[in-house]
JSON list of C-alpha atoms in Angstrom, two decimals:
[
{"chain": "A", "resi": 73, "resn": "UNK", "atom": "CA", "xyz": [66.21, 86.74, 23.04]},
{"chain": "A", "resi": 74, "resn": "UNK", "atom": "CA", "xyz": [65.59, 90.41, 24.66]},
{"chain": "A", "resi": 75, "resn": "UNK", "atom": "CA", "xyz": [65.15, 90.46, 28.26]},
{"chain": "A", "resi": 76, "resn": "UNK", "atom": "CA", "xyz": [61.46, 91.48, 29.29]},
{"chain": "A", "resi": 77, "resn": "UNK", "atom": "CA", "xyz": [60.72, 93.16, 32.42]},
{"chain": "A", "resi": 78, "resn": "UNK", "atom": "CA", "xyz": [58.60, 91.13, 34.38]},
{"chain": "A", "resi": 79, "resn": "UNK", "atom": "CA", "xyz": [56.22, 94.17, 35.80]},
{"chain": "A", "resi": 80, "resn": "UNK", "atom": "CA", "xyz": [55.37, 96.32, 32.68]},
{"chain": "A", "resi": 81, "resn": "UNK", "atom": "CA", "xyz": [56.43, 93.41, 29.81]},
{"chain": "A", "resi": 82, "resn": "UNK", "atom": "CA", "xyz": [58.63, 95.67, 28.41]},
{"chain": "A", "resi": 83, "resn": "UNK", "atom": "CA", "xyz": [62.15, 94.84, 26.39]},
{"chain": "A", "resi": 84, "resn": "UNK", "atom": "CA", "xyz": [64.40, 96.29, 28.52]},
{"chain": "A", "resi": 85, "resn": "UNK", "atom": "CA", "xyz": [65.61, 95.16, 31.91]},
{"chain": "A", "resi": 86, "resn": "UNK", "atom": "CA", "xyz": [64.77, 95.59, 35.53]},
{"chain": "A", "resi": 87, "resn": "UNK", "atom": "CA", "xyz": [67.28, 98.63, 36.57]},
{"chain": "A", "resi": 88, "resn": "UNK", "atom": "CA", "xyz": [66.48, 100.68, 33.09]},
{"chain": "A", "resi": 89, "resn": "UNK", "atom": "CA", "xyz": [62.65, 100.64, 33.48]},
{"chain": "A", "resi": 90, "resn": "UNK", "atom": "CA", "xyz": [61.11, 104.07, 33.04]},
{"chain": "A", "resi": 91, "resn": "UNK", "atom": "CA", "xyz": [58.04, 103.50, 34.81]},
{"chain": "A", "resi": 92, "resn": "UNK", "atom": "CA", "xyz": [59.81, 104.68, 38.40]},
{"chain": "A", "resi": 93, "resn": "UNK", "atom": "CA", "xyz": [56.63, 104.83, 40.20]},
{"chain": "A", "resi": 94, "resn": "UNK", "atom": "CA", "xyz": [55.09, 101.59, 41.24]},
{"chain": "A", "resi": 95, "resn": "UNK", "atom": "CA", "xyz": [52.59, 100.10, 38.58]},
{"chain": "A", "resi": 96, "resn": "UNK", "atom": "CA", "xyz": [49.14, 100.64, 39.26]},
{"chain": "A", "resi": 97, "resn": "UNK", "atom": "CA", "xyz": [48.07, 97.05, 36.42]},
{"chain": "A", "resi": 98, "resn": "UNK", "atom": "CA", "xyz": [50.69, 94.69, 36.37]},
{"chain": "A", "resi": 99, "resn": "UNK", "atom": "CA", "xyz": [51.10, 93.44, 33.23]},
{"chain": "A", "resi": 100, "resn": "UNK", "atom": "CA", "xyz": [51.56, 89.20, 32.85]},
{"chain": "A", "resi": 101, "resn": "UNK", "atom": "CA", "xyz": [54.70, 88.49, 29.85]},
{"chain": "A", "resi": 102, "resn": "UNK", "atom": "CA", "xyz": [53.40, 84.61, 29.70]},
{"chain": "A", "resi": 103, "resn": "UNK", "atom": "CA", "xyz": [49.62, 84.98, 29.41]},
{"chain": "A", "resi": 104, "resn": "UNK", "atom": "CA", "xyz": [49.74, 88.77, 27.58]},
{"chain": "A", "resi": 105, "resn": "UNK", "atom": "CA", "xyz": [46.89, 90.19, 30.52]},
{"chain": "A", "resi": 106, "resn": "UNK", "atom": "CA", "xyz": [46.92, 92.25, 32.82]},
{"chain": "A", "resi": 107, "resn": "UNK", "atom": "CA", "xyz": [46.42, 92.00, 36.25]},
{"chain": "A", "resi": 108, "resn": "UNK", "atom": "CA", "xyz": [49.40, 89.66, 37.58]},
{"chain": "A", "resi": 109, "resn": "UNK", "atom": "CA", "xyz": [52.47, 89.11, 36.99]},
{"chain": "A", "resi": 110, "resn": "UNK", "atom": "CA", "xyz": [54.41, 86.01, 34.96]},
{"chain": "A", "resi": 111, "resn": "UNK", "atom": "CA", "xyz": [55.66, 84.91, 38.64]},
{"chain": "A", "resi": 112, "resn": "UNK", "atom": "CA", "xyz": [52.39, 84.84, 39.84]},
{"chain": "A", "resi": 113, "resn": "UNK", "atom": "CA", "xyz": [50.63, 81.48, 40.84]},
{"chain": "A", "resi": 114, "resn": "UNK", "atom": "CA", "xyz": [46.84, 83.29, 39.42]},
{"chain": "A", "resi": 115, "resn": "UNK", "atom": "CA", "xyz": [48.51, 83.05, 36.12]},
{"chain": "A", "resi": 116, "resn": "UNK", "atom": "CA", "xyz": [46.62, 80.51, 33.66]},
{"chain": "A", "resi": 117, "resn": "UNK", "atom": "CA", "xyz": [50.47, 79.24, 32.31]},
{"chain": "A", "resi": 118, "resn": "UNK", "atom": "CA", "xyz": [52.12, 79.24, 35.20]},
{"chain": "A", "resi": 119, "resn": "UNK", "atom": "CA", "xyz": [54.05, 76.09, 35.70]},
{"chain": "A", "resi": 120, "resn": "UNK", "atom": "CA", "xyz": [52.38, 73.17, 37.57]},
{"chain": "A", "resi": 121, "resn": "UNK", "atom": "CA", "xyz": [54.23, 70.40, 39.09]},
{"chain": "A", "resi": 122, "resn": "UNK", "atom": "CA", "xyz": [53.72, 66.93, 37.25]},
{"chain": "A", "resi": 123, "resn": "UNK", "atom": "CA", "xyz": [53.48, 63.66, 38.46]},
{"chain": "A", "resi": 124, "resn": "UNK", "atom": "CA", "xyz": [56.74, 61.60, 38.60]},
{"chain": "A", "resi": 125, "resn": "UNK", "atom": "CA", "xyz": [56.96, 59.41, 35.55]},
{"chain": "A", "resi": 126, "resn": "UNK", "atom": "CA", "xyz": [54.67, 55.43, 36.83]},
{"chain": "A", "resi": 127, "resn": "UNK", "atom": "CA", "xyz": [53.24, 57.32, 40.23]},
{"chain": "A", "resi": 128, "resn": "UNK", "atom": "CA", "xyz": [49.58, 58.01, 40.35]},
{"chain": "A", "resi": 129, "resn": "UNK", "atom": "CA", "xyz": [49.49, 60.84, 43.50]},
{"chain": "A", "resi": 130, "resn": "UNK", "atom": "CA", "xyz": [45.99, 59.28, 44.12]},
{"chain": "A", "resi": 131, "resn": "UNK", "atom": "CA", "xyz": [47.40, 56.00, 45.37]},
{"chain": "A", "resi": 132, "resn": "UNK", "atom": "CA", "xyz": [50.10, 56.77, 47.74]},
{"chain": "A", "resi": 133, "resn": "UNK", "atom": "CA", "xyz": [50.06, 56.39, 51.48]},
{"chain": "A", "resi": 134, "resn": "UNK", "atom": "CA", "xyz": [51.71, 58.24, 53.99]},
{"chain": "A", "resi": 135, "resn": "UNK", "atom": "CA", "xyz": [54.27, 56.01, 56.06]},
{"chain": "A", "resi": 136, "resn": "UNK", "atom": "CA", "xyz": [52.44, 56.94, 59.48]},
{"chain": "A", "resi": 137, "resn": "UNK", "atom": "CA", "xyz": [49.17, 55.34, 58.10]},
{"chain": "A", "resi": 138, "resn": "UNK", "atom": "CA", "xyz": [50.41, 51.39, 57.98]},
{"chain": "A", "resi": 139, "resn": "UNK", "atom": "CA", "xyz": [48.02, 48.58, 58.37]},
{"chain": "A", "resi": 140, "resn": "UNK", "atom": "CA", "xyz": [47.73, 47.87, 62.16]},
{"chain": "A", "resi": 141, "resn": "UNK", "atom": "CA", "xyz": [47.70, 44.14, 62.88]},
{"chain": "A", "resi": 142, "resn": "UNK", "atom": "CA", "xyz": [44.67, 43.59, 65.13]},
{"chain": "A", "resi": 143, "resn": "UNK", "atom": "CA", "xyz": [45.04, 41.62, 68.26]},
{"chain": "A", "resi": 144, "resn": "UNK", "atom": "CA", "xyz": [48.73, 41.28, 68.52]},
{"chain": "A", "resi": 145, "resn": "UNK", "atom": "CA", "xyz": [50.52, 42.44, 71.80]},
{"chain": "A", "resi": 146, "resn": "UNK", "atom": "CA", "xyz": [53.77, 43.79, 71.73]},
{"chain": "A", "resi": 147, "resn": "UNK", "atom": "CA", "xyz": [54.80, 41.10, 74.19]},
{"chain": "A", "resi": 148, "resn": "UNK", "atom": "CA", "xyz": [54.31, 38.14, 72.25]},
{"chain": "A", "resi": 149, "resn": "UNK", "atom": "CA", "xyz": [56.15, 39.86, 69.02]},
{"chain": "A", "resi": 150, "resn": "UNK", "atom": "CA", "xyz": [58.76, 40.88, 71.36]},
{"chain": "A", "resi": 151, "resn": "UNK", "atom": "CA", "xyz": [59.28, 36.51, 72.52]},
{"chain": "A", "resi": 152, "resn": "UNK", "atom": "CA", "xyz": [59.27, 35.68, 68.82]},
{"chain": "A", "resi": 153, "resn": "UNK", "atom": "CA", "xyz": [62.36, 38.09, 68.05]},
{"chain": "A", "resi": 154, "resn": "UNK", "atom": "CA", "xyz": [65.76, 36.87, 68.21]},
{"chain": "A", "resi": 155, "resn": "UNK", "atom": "CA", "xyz": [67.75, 38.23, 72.10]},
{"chain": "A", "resi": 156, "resn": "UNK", "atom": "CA", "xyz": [70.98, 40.17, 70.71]},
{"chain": "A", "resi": 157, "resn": "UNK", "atom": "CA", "xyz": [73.73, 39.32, 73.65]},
{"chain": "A", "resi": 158, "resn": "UNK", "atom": "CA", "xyz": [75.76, 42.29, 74.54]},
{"chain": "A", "resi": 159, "resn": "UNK", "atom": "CA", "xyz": [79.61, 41.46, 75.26]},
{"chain": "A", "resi": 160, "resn": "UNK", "atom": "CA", "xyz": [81.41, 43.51, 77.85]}
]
């Protein structure tokens, strides 16, 4: 495979690029349009990030939004834990 310069989509690579002066359309090597390049997040096929394999994104929940237990002190959950005795 021939390297394409990302810029002007060009087969050659970065350092032997003719175009010197800075590219007034950037030219996209995934898409074939102008306008942005292939690294660009405008680009129609730029790579997305998938869903892990059994997780639906919609369903998660955060670890700082658990269920809160209504009228429980900390007090009385405190007297039902076991007292750990510290040995000097």
């Amino acid at each position: 495979m021939a390297p394409r310069y990302l810029k002007c989509g060009q087969n050659h690579r970065t350092q032997n690029c003719p175009k010197i002066e800075r590219l007034k359309t950037l030219h996209c090597i995934n898409c074939i349009t102008d306008g942005h390049m292939a690294t660009s997040r405008q680009c129609p096929k730029f790579p997305r990030q998938k869903p892990k394999k059994g997780e639906n994104p919609t369903t998660k929940t955060p670890i700082n939004h658990r269920p809160v237990t209504p009228d429980v002190s900390y007090p009385p959950c405190r007297a039902a834990m076991p007292v750990k005795s510290v040995e000097s």
